[in-house]
XYZ file of C-alpha atoms in Angstrom:
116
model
C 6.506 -7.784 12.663
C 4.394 -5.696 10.076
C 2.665 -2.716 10.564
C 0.127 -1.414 7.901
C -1.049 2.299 8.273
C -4.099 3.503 6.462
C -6.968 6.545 6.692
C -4.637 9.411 5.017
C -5.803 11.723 2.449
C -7.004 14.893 1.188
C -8.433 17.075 3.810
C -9.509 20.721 3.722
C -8.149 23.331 6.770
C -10.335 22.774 9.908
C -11.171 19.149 8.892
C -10.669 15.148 10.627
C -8.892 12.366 9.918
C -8.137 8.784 11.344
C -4.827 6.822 11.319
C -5.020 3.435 11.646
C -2.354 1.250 12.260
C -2.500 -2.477 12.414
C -0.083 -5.010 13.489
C 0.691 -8.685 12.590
C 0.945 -10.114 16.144
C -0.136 -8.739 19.550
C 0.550 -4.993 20.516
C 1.172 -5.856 24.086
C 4.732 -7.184 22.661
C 5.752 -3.550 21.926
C 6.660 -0.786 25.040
C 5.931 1.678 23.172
C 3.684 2.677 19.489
C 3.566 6.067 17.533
C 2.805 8.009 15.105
C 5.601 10.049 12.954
C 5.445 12.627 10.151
C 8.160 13.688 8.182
C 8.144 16.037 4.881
C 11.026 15.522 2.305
C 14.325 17.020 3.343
C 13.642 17.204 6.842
C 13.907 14.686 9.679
C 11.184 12.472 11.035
C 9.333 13.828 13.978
C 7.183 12.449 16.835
C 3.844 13.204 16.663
C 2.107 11.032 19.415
C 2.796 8.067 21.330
C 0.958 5.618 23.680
C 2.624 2.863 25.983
C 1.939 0.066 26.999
C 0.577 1.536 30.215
C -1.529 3.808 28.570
C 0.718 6.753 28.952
C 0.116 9.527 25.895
C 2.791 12.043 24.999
C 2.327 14.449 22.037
C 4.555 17.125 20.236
C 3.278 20.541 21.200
C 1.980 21.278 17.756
C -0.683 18.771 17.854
C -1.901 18.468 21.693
C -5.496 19.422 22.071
C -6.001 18.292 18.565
C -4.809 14.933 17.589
C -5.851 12.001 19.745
C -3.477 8.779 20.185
C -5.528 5.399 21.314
C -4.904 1.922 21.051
C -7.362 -1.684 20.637
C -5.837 -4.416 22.280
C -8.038 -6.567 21.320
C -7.836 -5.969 17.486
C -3.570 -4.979 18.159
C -3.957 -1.876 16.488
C -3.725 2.064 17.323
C -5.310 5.295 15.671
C -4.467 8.904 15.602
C -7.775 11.261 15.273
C -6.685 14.272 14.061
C -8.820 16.976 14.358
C -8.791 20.696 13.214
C -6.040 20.182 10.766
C -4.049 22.224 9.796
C -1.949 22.822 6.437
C 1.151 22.873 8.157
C 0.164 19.175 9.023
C 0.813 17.618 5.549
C 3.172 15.278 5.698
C 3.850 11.475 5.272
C 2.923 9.708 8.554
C 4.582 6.938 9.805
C 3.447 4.219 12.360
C 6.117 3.006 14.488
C 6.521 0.193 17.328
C 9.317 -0.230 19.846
C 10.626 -2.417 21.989
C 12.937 -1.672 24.764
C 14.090 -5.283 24.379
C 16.855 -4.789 21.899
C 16.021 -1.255 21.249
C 14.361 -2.499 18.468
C 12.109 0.122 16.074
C 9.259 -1.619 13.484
C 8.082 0.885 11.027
C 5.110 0.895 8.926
C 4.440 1.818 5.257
C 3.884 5.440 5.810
C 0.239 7.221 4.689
C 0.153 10.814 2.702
C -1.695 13.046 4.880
C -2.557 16.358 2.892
C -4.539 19.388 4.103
C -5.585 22.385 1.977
C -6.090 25.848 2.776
């Protein structure tokens, strides 16, 4: 399984983005997908999360502002992330999991920076 992330970059305060993150084989394989951040020295957190039933959970510093979806049909999932924020630079990670094996697929990771 591969995942490829893409759509970070530079971004000024109050600005959008889109994370996309595409997979090798079908998306309906995986329970779960997400989106991750971590900055250096501290650990990986969850940002958002879609399941295969369509539930959405997000961390508390991005609800009402980021946006988790998934395409079926081209087995890939986005994060729109609206009125950023500095405190939301960070290396994102896409992630896949299966409850099968408790298995975890990560992707390359995409800088996301946003200036003040």
């Amino acid at each position: 399984v591969q995942l490829q992330a893409s759509g970070g970059g530079l971004v000024q305060a109050g600005g959008s983005l889109r994370l996309s993150c595409a997979a090798s084989g079908s998306i309906f394989t995986f329970d779960r997908m997400g989106w991750y951040r971590q900055a250096p020295g501290k650990e990986r957190e969850l940002v958002a999360s879609i399941t295969s039933g369509g539930r959405k959970d997000y961390a508390d510093s991005v609800k009402g502002r980021f946006t988790i979806s998934r395409d079926n049909a081209k087995n890939t999932v986005y994060l729109q992330m609206d009125s950023l924020k500095p405190d939301d630079t960070d290396v994102y990670y896409c992630n896949a999991y299966r409850a099968f094996g408790n298995t975890n697929y990560w992707g390359q990771g995409t800088q996301v920076t946003v200036s003040s």
